[in-house]
Short mmCIF file of C-alpha atoms in Angstrom, two decimals:
data_model
loop_
_atom_site.label_atom_id
_atom_site.label_comp_id
_atom_site.label_asym_id
_atom_site.label_seq_id
_atom_site.Cartn_x
_atom_site.Cartn_y
_atom_site.Cartn_z
CA MET A 1 36.60 25.15 -5.13
CA THR A 2 34.22 26.73 -7.38
CA LEU A 3 30.91 27.35 -7.81
CA ALA A 4 29.61 24.81 -9.23
CA ALA A 5 32.07 21.65 -6.94
CA LYS A 6 30.47 23.90 -3.96
CA GLU A 7 27.39 22.14 -4.80
CA ARG A 8 28.20 19.25 -6.85
CA ARG A 9 29.93 18.52 -2.82
CA LEU A 10 26.86 19.98 -1.46
CA GLY A 11 24.62 17.53 -2.90
CA TRP A 12 26.28 14.32 -2.35
CA GLY A 13 26.25 15.49 1.34
CA LEU A 14 22.25 16.28 0.59
CA ILE A 15 21.60 12.47 -1.01
CA ALA A 16 24.44 10.55 0.57
CA PRO A 17 21.95 9.96 3.88
CA ALA A 18 19.08 8.21 1.53
CA LEU A 19 20.96 6.80 -0.63
CA ILE A 20 23.10 4.61 1.62
CA TRP A 21 19.90 3.67 4.00
CA THR A 22 18.69 2.14 1.04
CA ALA A 23 22.39 0.73 0.44
CA ALA A 24 22.30 -0.86 3.64
CA PHE A 25 18.77 -1.73 4.26
CA PHE A 26 17.58 -2.53 1.16
CA ILE A 27 20.11 -3.94 -1.61
CA LEU A 28 22.07 -5.33 0.60
CA PRO A 29 19.26 -7.32 2.16
CA PHE A 30 17.68 -8.08 -0.68
CA LEU A 31 21.77 -9.40 -2.60
CA ALA A 32 21.90 -11.54 1.01
CA MET A 33 18.62 -13.08 0.61
CA LEU A 34 19.44 -14.11 -3.12
CA ALA A 35 22.77 -15.56 -1.96
CA LEU A 36 20.81 -17.58 0.61
CA SER A 37 18.63 -19.05 -1.75
CA PHE A 38 21.25 -20.75 -3.79
CA ALA A 39 21.71 -22.44 -0.13
CA SER A 40 20.47 -25.78 0.64
CA MET A 41 19.41 -27.23 3.95
CA ASP A 42 20.95 -30.10 6.04
CA GLY A 43 18.41 -31.03 8.40
CA ARG A 44 17.71 -28.17 10.68
CA GLU A 45 21.34 -26.77 9.75
CA VAL A 46 21.73 -23.61 6.34
CA MET A 47 24.73 -25.44 3.80
CA ARG A 48 26.11 -22.16 2.43
CA GLY A 49 27.20 -22.91 -1.29
CA PHE A 50 26.47 -22.73 -4.52
CA ASP A 51 23.22 -25.03 -4.92
CA PRO A 52 20.52 -24.18 -7.42
CA GLY A 53 18.41 -26.83 -5.92
CA ASN A 54 16.30 -24.42 -4.32
CA TYR A 55 15.27 -23.12 -7.66
CA VAL A 56 15.03 -26.60 -9.36
CA ARG A 57 12.34 -27.47 -6.45
CA VAL A 58 10.62 -24.27 -7.54
CA PHE A 59 10.11 -24.91 -11.18
CA THR A 60 9.29 -28.44 -10.74
CA ASP A 61 7.45 -29.31 -7.29
CA PRO A 62 3.93 -29.44 -8.43
CA THR A 63 2.67 -27.23 -4.97
CA MET A 64 5.30 -25.21 -5.42
CA LEU A 65 4.43 -24.08 -9.81
CA GLY A 66 1.05 -24.16 -8.45
CA ALA A 67 0.81 -21.69 -5.92
CA LEU A 68 3.71 -19.48 -8.62
CA GLY A 69 0.61 -20.27 -10.59
CA ASN A 70 -2.82 -19.65 -7.87
CA SER A 71 -0.59 -16.17 -7.89
CA LEU A 72 -0.58 -15.62 -11.11
CA GLU A 73 -4.18 -15.87 -11.94
CA ILE A 74 -6.07 -14.17 -8.90
CA THR A 75 -3.38 -11.24 -9.78
CA VAL A 76 -4.37 -10.99 -13.79
CA VAL A 77 -8.04 -11.10 -13.23
CA VAL A 78 -7.64 -8.65 -9.69
CA THR A 79 -5.68 -6.61 -12.13
CA VAL A 80 -8.08 -6.31 -14.69
CA ILE A 81 -11.98 -6.88 -12.80
CA SER A 82 -10.46 -3.41 -10.16
CA VAL A 83 -9.23 -1.88 -13.51
CA VAL A 84 -12.52 -2.21 -15.27
CA LEU A 85 -14.53 -1.06 -12.19
CA ALA A 86 -12.91 1.75 -10.95
CA TYR A 87 -12.00 3.69 -14.78
CA PRO A 88 -16.29 4.02 -14.53
CA LEU A 89 -16.37 4.90 -11.18
CA ALA A 90 -13.02 7.22 -11.34
CA ALA A 91 -14.75 9.03 -15.05
CA ILE A 92 -18.28 9.08 -13.58
CA ILE A 93 -16.52 11.72 -10.27
CA ALA A 94 -14.45 13.59 -12.21
CA PHE A 95 -17.23 14.31 -14.95
CA ARG A 96 -20.55 13.93 -14.40
CA VAL A 97 -19.75 15.06 -9.83
CA PRO A 98 -19.57 18.76 -9.58
CA ALA A 99 -16.65 20.38 -9.33
CA ARG A 100 -17.23 21.82 -5.37
CA TRP A 101 -18.60 18.18 -4.53
CA GLN A 102 -15.29 15.92 -6.13
CA ARG A 103 -13.13 15.84 -2.89
CA LEU A 104 -15.76 15.03 -0.82
CA ALA A 105 -16.74 12.14 -3.10
CA LEU A 106 -12.82 11.03 -3.41
CA LEU A 107 -12.78 11.46 -0.27
CA LEU A 108 -15.77 8.99 0.15
CA ALA A 109 -14.40 6.41 -2.20
CA VAL A 110 -11.49 5.73 -0.74
CA LEU A 111 -12.38 5.89 2.85
CA PRO A 112 -12.57 2.30 3.93
CA PHE A 113 -8.99 2.86 2.78
CA TRP A 114 -7.77 3.90 6.29
CA THR A 115 -9.34 0.42 8.14
CA SER A 116 -6.51 -1.82 9.24
CA TYR A 117 -5.44 -4.18 6.52
CA VAL A 118 -5.97 -7.24 8.46
CA VAL A 119 -9.42 -5.82 9.72
CA ARG A 120 -10.42 -5.31 6.16
CA SER A 121 -10.28 -8.63 5.57
CA TYR A 122 -11.34 -9.90 8.40
CA SER A 123 -14.41 -7.76 8.13
CA TRP A 124 -14.86 -9.40 3.91
CA LEU A 125 -14.66 -12.60 6.28
CA LEU A 126 -17.91 -11.34 8.13
CA VAL A 127 -19.86 -10.46 5.47
CA LEU A 128 -18.70 -13.05 3.01
CA GLY A 129 -18.52 -16.16 5.89
CA GLN A 130 -20.87 -19.14 5.91
CA ASN A 131 -23.55 -16.97 8.63
CA GLY A 132 -22.35 -13.79 7.11
CA VAL A 133 -24.32 -10.87 5.85
CA VAL A 134 -24.64 -11.96 2.10
CA ASN A 135 -25.70 -15.44 3.27
CA LYS A 136 -28.20 -14.64 5.34
CA ALA A 137 -29.49 -11.83 3.73
CA LEU A 138 -30.19 -14.77 0.87
CA LEU A 139 -31.37 -16.54 2.83
CA GLY A 140 -33.78 -14.40 4.35
CA ILE A 141 -34.85 -13.36 0.88
CA GLY A 142 -35.29 -16.81 -0.30
CA VAL A 143 -32.69 -16.80 -3.11
CA ILE A 144 -31.39 -19.64 -2.45
CA ALA A 145 -32.05 -22.85 0.37
CA GLU A 146 -27.81 -23.29 1.82
CA PRO A 147 -25.39 -21.05 2.27
CA LEU A 148 -22.57 -20.40 -0.29
CA GLU A 149 -19.43 -21.70 0.78
CA ILE A 150 -18.08 -17.84 -0.17
CA ALA A 151 -15.24 -17.30 2.97
CA SER A 152 -12.39 -20.15 2.41
CA THR A 153 -12.16 -19.89 -2.45
CA ARG A 154 -10.66 -17.73 -4.63
CA ALA A 155 -13.74 -16.17 -4.59
CA ALA A 156 -13.30 -14.62 -1.25
CA THR A 157 -9.88 -13.66 -2.12
CA VAL A 158 -10.76 -11.87 -4.98
CA ILE A 159 -13.62 -9.87 -3.54
CA GLY A 160 -12.01 -9.18 -0.98
CA PHE A 161 -8.46 -7.79 -2.95
CA VAL A 162 -10.65 -5.92 -5.17
CA HIS A 163 -12.01 -4.15 -3.06
CA PHE A 164 -9.04 -2.34 -1.76
CA PHE A 165 -6.93 -1.86 -5.43
CA VAL A 166 -10.59 0.40 -6.65
CA MET A 167 -9.75 2.48 -4.07
CA LEU A 168 -6.40 2.21 -5.26
CA LEU A 169 -6.77 2.66 -9.24
CA THR A 170 -9.95 4.98 -8.73
CA LEU A 171 -7.30 7.93 -6.90
CA THR A 172 -5.06 7.02 -9.44
CA ILE A 173 -7.37 7.26 -12.63
CA TYR A 174 -9.72 10.40 -11.18
CA ALA A 175 -5.84 11.88 -11.37
CA ASN A 176 -5.15 11.45 -15.05
CA LEU A 177 -8.17 12.28 -16.17
CA ILE A 178 -8.68 15.03 -14.58
CA GLN A 179 -5.42 16.66 -15.59
CA LEU A 180 -7.23 16.40 -19.49
CA SER A 181 -8.27 19.62 -20.37
CA PRO A 182 -11.76 18.95 -21.88
CA ASN A 183 -10.55 20.85 -25.51
CA TYR A 184 -9.45 17.36 -26.70
CA ALA A 185 -13.23 16.03 -26.37
CA ARG A 186 -14.68 18.53 -27.59
CA ALA A 187 -12.32 18.90 -30.16
CA ALA A 188 -12.85 15.27 -31.12
CA GLN A 189 -16.67 16.15 -31.10
CA ASP A 190 -16.58 18.24 -33.47
CA LEU A 191 -14.66 16.70 -36.12
CA GLY A 192 -17.48 14.31 -35.12
CA ALA A 193 -16.69 12.12 -33.26
CA SER A 194 -19.55 9.64 -31.13
CA ARG A 195 -18.63 9.96 -27.40
CA TRP A 196 -17.17 6.18 -27.80
CA GLN A 197 -14.99 7.09 -30.51
CA THR A 198 -13.81 9.99 -28.48
CA PHE A 199 -13.65 7.79 -25.30
CA THR A 200 -11.77 4.48 -26.77
CA HIS A 201 -9.33 7.56 -29.01
CA VAL A 202 -8.38 10.43 -27.96
CA ILE A 203 -9.38 10.34 -23.32
CA LEU A 204 -8.52 6.17 -23.35
CA PRO A 205 -5.15 6.73 -24.91
CA LEU A 206 -4.36 9.98 -22.74
CA THR A 207 -5.27 8.45 -19.45
CA LEU A 208 -3.46 4.99 -20.20
CA PRO A 209 -0.31 5.65 -18.71
CA GLY A 210 -1.96 6.67 -15.36
CA VAL A 211 -4.18 3.50 -15.92
CA VAL A 212 -0.94 1.27 -15.70
CA THR A 213 0.80 3.30 -13.18
CA GLY A 214 -2.36 2.05 -11.07
CA ALA A 215 -2.35 -1.21 -12.37
CA PHE A 216 0.86 -2.48 -11.82
CA LEU A 217 0.99 -0.75 -8.38
CA THR A 218 -2.19 -3.51 -8.60
CA PHE A 219 0.25 -6.27 -9.71
CA VAL A 220 2.75 -5.62 -7.24
CA LEU A 221 1.36 -5.43 -4.30
CA CYS A 222 -1.32 -8.50 -5.19
CA ILE A 223 0.68 -9.88 -5.91
CA GLY A 224 3.39 -10.05 -3.18
CA ASP A 225 0.31 -10.20 0.06
CA TYR A 226 0.20 -12.89 1.88
CA ILE A 227 -2.77 -11.29 4.42
CA THR A 228 -5.90 -11.43 1.54
CA PRO A 229 -4.69 -14.74 0.58
CA GLN A 230 -4.56 -15.89 4.29
CA ILE A 231 -7.97 -14.97 5.70
CA LEU A 232 -10.33 -15.04 3.02
CA GLY A 233 -8.50 -17.60 0.67
CA GLY A 234 -8.46 -20.45 3.64
CA ASN A 235 -5.60 -22.49 2.50
CA ALA A 236 -7.31 -25.03 -0.30
CA GLU A 237 -4.87 -23.71 -2.43
CA LEU A 238 -2.24 -21.53 -1.28
CA THR A 239 -0.11 -18.19 -3.17
CA LEU A 240 3.67 -17.55 -3.50
CA PRO A 241 3.54 -15.07 -0.27
CA GLN A 242 1.44 -17.42 1.65
CA LEU A 243 3.89 -20.53 1.12
CA ILE A 244 7.06 -18.48 1.79
CA MET A 245 5.83 -17.71 4.54
CA LEU A 246 5.04 -21.08 5.76
CA GLN A 247 8.79 -22.33 4.15
CA LEU A 248 9.43 -19.63 7.24
CA GLY A 249 7.48 -20.50 10.39
CA ARG A 250 6.67 -24.35 9.49
CA SER A 251 9.94 -25.65 8.11
CA GLY A 252 12.63 -23.00 8.76
CA ASN A 253 13.69 -23.14 5.41
CA PHE A 254 15.59 -19.94 4.92
CA PRO A 255 16.97 -20.56 1.27
CA LEU A 256 13.89 -22.59 0.05
CA ALA A 257 11.82 -18.98 0.95
CA SER A 258 14.72 -16.82 -0.56
CA ALA A 259 14.49 -18.52 -3.96
CA LEU A 260 10.34 -17.84 -3.87
CA SER A 261 11.24 -14.33 -2.88
CA VAL A 262 13.50 -13.94 -5.37
CA VAL A 263 10.35 -15.52 -8.22
CA LEU A 264 8.17 -13.82 -7.34
CA MET A 265 10.73 -10.69 -7.50
CA ALA A 266 10.83 -11.86 -11.11
CA VAL A 267 8.25 -11.54 -11.49
CA VAL A 268 7.04 -8.36 -10.84
CA THR A 269 9.96 -7.53 -12.94
CA LEU A 270 8.73 -9.09 -15.92
CA ALA A 271 5.58 -7.03 -15.27
CA TYR A 272 8.00 -3.90 -14.91
CA PHE A 273 9.34 -4.38 -18.69
CA ALA A 274 5.71 -4.94 -20.01
CA SER A 275 4.70 -2.10 -18.79
CA SER A 276 7.47 0.40 -18.81
CA ARG A 277 6.70 1.95 -22.13
CA TRP A 278 3.16 3.90 -20.31
CA LEU A 279 4.72 3.53 -16.65
CA ARG A 280 4.63 6.50 -15.12
CA LEU A 281 6.57 5.49 -11.08
CA ASP A 282 8.32 8.94 -10.68
CA ARG A 283 5.16 10.57 -10.97
CA VAL A 284 3.01 8.73 -8.89
CA MET B 1 -28.79 6.60 -19.55
CA ARG B 2 -28.68 10.15 -17.78
CA VAL B 3 -29.68 7.76 -14.60
CA LEU B 4 -27.28 4.86 -15.03
CA PRO B 5 -23.78 6.92 -13.38
CA TRP B 6 -25.78 8.38 -10.47
CA VAL B 7 -26.44 4.38 -10.18
CA TYR B 8 -22.55 2.94 -10.87
CA LEU B 9 -21.61 5.43 -8.52
CA ALA B 10 -23.97 4.36 -5.48
CA LEU B 11 -23.24 0.82 -6.52
CA ALA B 12 -20.11 1.16 -6.05
CA TYR B 13 -20.42 2.97 -2.76
CA ALA B 14 -22.18 0.50 -1.59
CA PHE B 15 -19.57 -2.26 -2.40
CA VAL B 16 -16.79 -0.20 -0.37
CA PHE B 17 -18.68 0.62 2.95
CA LEU B 18 -20.01 -2.57 3.11
CA PRO B 19 -17.40 -3.60 5.03
CA VAL B 20 -16.96 -0.99 7.28
CA VAL B 21 -20.30 -0.84 7.72
CA VAL B 22 -20.36 -4.12 8.75
CA LEU B 23 -17.77 -4.34 11.08
CA VAL B 24 -18.73 -0.94 12.71
CA ALA B 25 -22.16 -2.61 13.20
CA PHE B 26 -21.39 -5.04 14.62
CA SER B 27 -18.81 -4.11 16.92
CA PHE B 28 -22.08 -3.19 19.28
CA GLN B 29 -23.38 -6.62 19.13
CA ASP B 30 -24.81 -7.57 21.74
CA GLY B 31 -23.23 -11.10 21.81
CA ARG B 32 -20.68 -13.41 21.56
CA LEU B 33 -20.42 -13.09 17.70
CA PRO B 34 -20.63 -10.81 15.11
CA VAL B 35 -22.82 -11.60 12.85
CA PRO B 36 -26.50 -11.64 11.93
CA PRO B 37 -29.20 -11.63 13.81
CA PHE B 38 -27.97 -8.75 15.31
CA LYS B 39 -28.62 -8.41 19.33
CA GLY B 40 -29.02 -5.43 20.73
CA VAL B 41 -26.54 -2.29 21.63
CA THR B 42 -24.02 -3.21 23.74
CA LEU B 43 -20.34 -0.94 24.63
CA ASP B 44 -18.70 -4.17 26.97
CA TRP B 45 -16.72 -4.66 23.19
CA TYR B 46 -15.18 -1.36 23.65
CA ALA B 47 -14.80 -1.87 27.77
CA LYS B 48 -12.93 -5.22 26.82
CA VAL B 49 -10.85 -3.84 24.46
CA LEU B 50 -9.46 -0.18 25.97
CA THR B 51 -9.02 -2.45 29.31
CA ASP B 52 -6.60 -4.88 26.96
CA ASP B 53 -2.67 -4.20 28.41
CA ASP B 54 -1.60 -6.00 25.06
CA LEU B 55 -4.00 -4.23 23.10
CA MET B 56 -2.84 -0.43 24.91
CA ALA B 57 0.86 -1.48 24.46
CA ALA B 58 0.47 -2.71 21.22
CA LEU B 59 -1.25 0.48 20.02
CA VAL B 60 1.68 2.68 21.67
CA ASN B 61 4.34 0.69 19.89
CA SER B 62 2.92 1.17 16.39
CA LEU B 63 2.72 5.29 16.97
CA LEU B 64 6.24 5.36 17.82
CA VAL B 65 7.16 3.16 15.31
CA ALA B 66 4.61 4.76 12.21
CA VAL B 67 5.76 9.02 14.17
CA VAL B 68 9.68 8.01 14.60
CA SER B 69 10.35 6.07 11.35
CA SER B 70 8.32 8.58 9.15
CA ALA B 71 10.64 11.66 10.21
CA VAL B 72 13.21 9.94 9.86
CA ALA B 73 12.15 9.03 5.87
CA LEU B 74 10.66 12.49 5.84
CA VAL B 75 13.87 14.03 6.30
CA LEU B 76 16.31 11.57 4.57
CA GLY B 77 13.71 11.94 1.63
CA PHE B 78 13.90 15.23 1.79
CA LEU B 79 17.19 15.98 1.73
CA ALA B 80 17.52 13.66 -1.07
CA ALA B 81 14.27 14.90 -3.64
CA HIS B 82 16.65 18.90 -2.76
CA ALA B 83 19.79 17.60 -3.75
CA LEU B 84 18.11 15.76 -6.86
CA ALA B 85 15.78 19.03 -7.64
CA ARG B 86 18.52 21.84 -7.57
CA VAL B 87 21.84 20.62 -8.25
CA ARG B 88 23.29 18.21 -11.30
CA LEU B 89 24.15 15.15 -9.99
CA PRO B 90 25.94 13.21 -12.46
CA GLY B 91 24.12 10.03 -12.29
CA SER B 92 21.13 11.73 -11.25
CA VAL B 93 18.68 8.85 -13.26
CA LEU B 94 19.54 5.70 -11.03
CA MET B 95 20.01 7.58 -7.55
CA ARG B 96 16.50 8.81 -8.73
CA GLY B 97 15.89 4.90 -9.43
CA VAL B 98 17.39 3.49 -7.04
CA LEU B 99 14.93 5.42 -4.28
CA ILE B 100 12.55 4.89 -5.53
CA ALA B 101 13.08 1.15 -5.97
CA PRO B 102 11.60 -0.18 -2.40
CA MET B 103 7.96 0.80 -3.68
CA THR B 104 7.96 -1.97 -7.03
CA VAL B 105 8.69 -4.28 -4.64
CA SER B 106 6.66 -6.44 -1.92
CA TYR B 107 7.13 -5.93 1.73
CA LEU B 108 7.60 -9.24 2.52
CA ILE B 109 10.98 -9.26 0.50
CA ILE B 110 11.70 -6.19 2.32
CA ALA B 111 11.55 -8.23 5.17
CA LEU B 112 12.78 -11.51 4.67
CA GLY B 113 15.75 -9.19 2.96
CA LEU B 114 16.03 -7.64 6.57
CA LEU B 115 15.36 -10.58 8.61
CA THR B 116 18.34 -12.31 6.35
CA VAL B 117 20.86 -9.64 7.50
CA PHE B 118 19.99 -9.67 10.82
CA ASN B 119 20.42 -13.16 11.82
CA GLN B 120 23.80 -13.57 10.15
CA LEU B 121 24.85 -10.24 11.97
CA GLY B 122 22.91 -11.75 15.07
CA ILE B 123 20.19 -9.11 15.86
CA ARG B 124 17.02 -9.65 17.69
CA PRO B 125 13.92 -8.87 16.30
CA SER B 126 12.58 -5.76 17.76
CA LEU B 127 10.58 -3.08 17.49
CA TRP B 128 14.06 -0.64 16.35
CA ALA B 129 14.17 -3.88 13.08
CA THR B 130 10.85 -2.70 12.17
CA GLY B 131 11.26 1.08 12.76
CA ILE B 132 14.30 0.29 10.43
CA GLY B 133 12.09 -1.34 7.60
CA HIS B 134 8.64 1.28 7.41
CA VAL B 135 12.09 4.20 6.81
CA VAL B 136 12.58 1.43 3.95
CA ILE B 137 9.43 1.24 2.62
CA ASN B 138 8.46 5.13 3.32
CA LEU B 139 11.32 6.96 1.99
CA PRO B 140 10.39 6.45 -1.49
CA LEU B 141 7.35 7.97 -1.15
CA CYS B 142 8.61 11.39 0.79
CA PHE B 143 11.10 11.51 -1.53
CA ALA B 144 8.33 11.75 -4.67
CA ILE B 145 6.24 14.12 -2.64
CA SER B 146 8.80 16.38 -2.23
CA TYR B 147 10.58 15.64 -5.34
CA ALA B 148 6.96 16.53 -7.16
CA ALA B 149 6.39 19.66 -5.24
CA MET B 150 10.06 21.40 -6.00
CA GLY B 151 9.61 24.15 -7.67
CA ASP B 152 11.27 26.98 -9.38
CA HIS B 153 9.58 29.93 -7.50
CA GLN B 154 11.33 28.36 -4.39
CA LYS B 155 14.68 28.30 -5.92
CA SER B 156 14.98 31.94 -6.50
CA ALA B 157 13.95 32.50 -2.78
CA GLU B 158 16.15 29.89 -1.99
CA ARG B 159 19.10 31.77 -4.16
CA ALA B 160 17.56 35.15 -2.21
CA ALA B 161 18.53 33.87 1.38
CA ARG B 162 21.82 32.85 -0.05
CA ASP B 163 22.73 36.04 -1.41
CA LEU B 164 21.29 37.29 1.88
CA GLY B 165 24.05 34.99 3.60
CA ALA B 166 21.91 32.37 5.03
CA SER B 167 24.10 29.16 5.53
CA GLU B 168 22.98 25.78 3.56
CA GLY B 169 21.06 24.60 6.92
CA GLN B 170 19.94 27.93 7.48
CA VAL B 171 18.36 27.83 3.73
CA LEU B 172 16.64 24.13 4.01
CA LEU B 173 15.29 24.73 7.65
CA HIS B 174 13.92 28.28 7.13
CA VAL B 175 13.06 28.82 3.83
CA SER B 176 12.63 25.22 1.33
CA ALA B 177 11.19 23.14 4.03
CA PRO B 178 8.66 26.12 5.67
CA MET B 179 7.51 26.21 1.51
CA LEU B 180 6.84 23.07 1.18
CA ALA B 181 5.17 23.10 4.40
CA ALA B 182 1.95 21.10 2.77
CA PRO B 183 3.53 18.77 0.56
CA LEU B 184 5.65 17.38 3.43
CA ALA B 185 3.37 17.70 5.99
CA ALA B 186 0.90 15.26 3.24
CA ALA B 187 3.69 12.84 2.64
CA PHE B 188 4.91 13.09 6.39
CA PHE B 189 0.78 11.39 7.42
CA LEU B 190 0.46 9.08 4.92
CA SER B 191 3.75 7.20 5.89
CA VAL B 192 2.75 7.84 9.48
CA THR B 193 -0.87 5.61 8.43
CA PHE B 194 1.10 3.09 6.15
CA SER B 195 3.81 2.16 8.50
CA TRP B 196 1.05 2.45 12.07
CA ASP B 197 -1.45 -0.70 9.89
CA GLU B 198 1.47 -2.25 8.13
CA PHE B 199 1.77 -5.70 9.56
CA ILE B 200 4.57 -8.38 7.36
CA ILE B 201 8.25 -6.22 8.05
CA ALA B 202 6.22 -6.13 12.09
CA PHE B 203 5.01 -9.49 11.98
CA LEU B 204 8.78 -11.38 11.03
CA LEU B 205 10.96 -8.46 12.22
CA THR B 206 9.40 -7.96 15.69
CA ARG B 207 9.09 -10.39 18.53
CA PHE B 208 7.62 -9.55 21.84
CA ASP B 209 7.40 -5.79 21.74
CA VAL B 210 4.57 -6.60 18.57
CA THR B 211 2.55 -3.59 17.21
CA LEU B 212 -0.98 -3.04 16.61
CA PRO B 213 -1.52 -5.29 12.99
CA VAL B 214 0.16 -8.86 14.91
CA GLU B 215 -1.80 -7.81 17.36
CA ILE B 216 -5.02 -7.70 16.07
CA TRP B 217 -3.90 -10.68 13.71
CA SER B 218 -2.94 -12.70 16.71
CA MET B 219 -6.77 -12.12 17.72
CA LEU B 220 -8.20 -13.29 14.86
CA LYS B 221 -6.23 -17.07 15.71
CA SER B 222 -8.86 -17.56 17.86
CA GLY B 223 -12.13 -16.71 15.58
CA LEU B 224 -14.95 -14.37 15.04
CA SER B 225 -15.58 -12.18 17.95
CA PRO B 226 -16.85 -8.80 18.05
CA ALA B 227 -13.88 -7.40 20.00
CA THR B 228 -11.48 -7.68 17.42
CA ASN B 229 -14.95 -5.57 15.43
CA ALA B 230 -14.39 -2.80 17.90
CA VAL B 231 -10.45 -3.01 17.60
CA GLY B 232 -11.09 -2.11 13.96
CA SER B 233 -13.40 0.43 14.53
CA LEU B 234 -11.18 1.87 17.05
CA VAL B 235 -8.33 2.05 14.35
CA PHE B 236 -10.65 2.84 11.03
CA LEU B 237 -11.93 5.89 14.35
CA VAL B 238 -8.19 7.12 14.32
CA SER B 239 -7.03 6.64 10.74
CA VAL B 240 -9.75 8.68 9.17
CA THR B 241 -9.64 11.45 11.71
CA LEU B 242 -5.87 11.89 10.88
CA VAL B 243 -6.96 11.97 6.96
CA ILE B 244 -9.92 14.67 8.16
CA LEU B 245 -6.93 16.81 9.66
CA LEU B 246 -4.80 16.02 6.94
CA GLU B 247 -7.14 17.64 4.36
CA ILE B 248 -8.75 20.42 6.49
CA LEU B 249 -4.92 21.90 7.80
CA VAL B 250 -2.90 21.18 4.97
CA PHE B 251 -5.09 20.68 2.08
CA ARG B 252 -7.79 23.65 2.83
CA ARG B 253 -4.91 26.09 3.16
CA ALA B 254 -2.98 25.00 0.36
CA LYS B 255 -5.99 26.30 -2.19
#
């Protein structure tokens, strides 16, 4: 055997376990779910077959369409707000905070990241609830007469999500900003660009791949999340993951839950292609 | 204009820390509800939580799943990264894509897919099933971090070891892995923190032997309680300790 052939065989041997694991526990389950999404329910029995009925239902039933709409709206709003809030934060840490304090500033900014995800949503409930800190404070200083209804609304879901994703995006955007050579900005300013022009024409385009990567991750994690809308949003309006869990739990309707999941995944795939021009997932 | 960035920074930190501060503060609440007014300081809720057998069992389960699944994910990810970084293989771009793909899929879908397959095979929900799911979500992370860390200077060291007669296993164990100790440790600890906090896969794939996030979830059903704050604060303490240890042990040394 030649050296190259021997090396290649070794390479296959090293990569095989990871590939087999991914195939067996990620690709195969997805295909099984896809197949199941074309099954139908007869009472509590799953009838295998090729029935597009579940998909028809997803796109005609007002509840299902509503959940899809809610999920999309919440996710887009959360992604936009999070990017807009995180960019200046990352820039301030990268350019204003002295170099020796930057690591600490960053560590502090993402520290709450490490509370339990379930508990983090719960703790926003303590802040935003009827008897929560915000309402008690506002009542105390007399800004409002009645406690505000913030918990169990879409606003609470958005706040909970934004809290999480501002931390995530600050990290990714900071990593991009810090890699930028200051010479670019200096050159732009030497050539007469204002600070704003330097930002919009030089810094922003150069960091766009990082921003888009972070925004895409935000989109994926946000639209697929069950916990935050379930704890903070209440049951007035459902998101797609909540609907999927309802189908699993209450009615045991695996086929419909699978169809909803396939739609969820299709939305994410569309988002991927929409952003793929700037996306650098292998460099996360 | 000078102060504006600092004001922004302060507001951002206030926003980021608000729920955590409220959570921790009201875990000491001497009363039945973790909301204002603050009635005084007590450690009763911590005592209650630490002597709760279900919670402690869930804690042990969580740590067990996290450590084992992260170790498996790290080994698989590292070997795959080594292969792709060192050997020219046909279809390597595709394989890299396949290995990263689970990162872009929501955990709920991964959980539902596994549940479907396990149902069909007649495999009961268990900690093992959850562990398998956690390897799926952490493998891309371990792979990506290992892959990004592999540079050319290692290649020379590996070749030298091979020339001196080391077997491929010895090269991996005694040369490649130690040279990447810092990023590998980072990948492992990150995986541990993700796994031990993961909810939806554990929720759908365990039944009796639940993990901590699932146990906390069921605590939430009985409404607000300082006990939940106490558990949350303890989880926070453990995670932060891990992160700070990582910072000191790995990144300080790496510099």
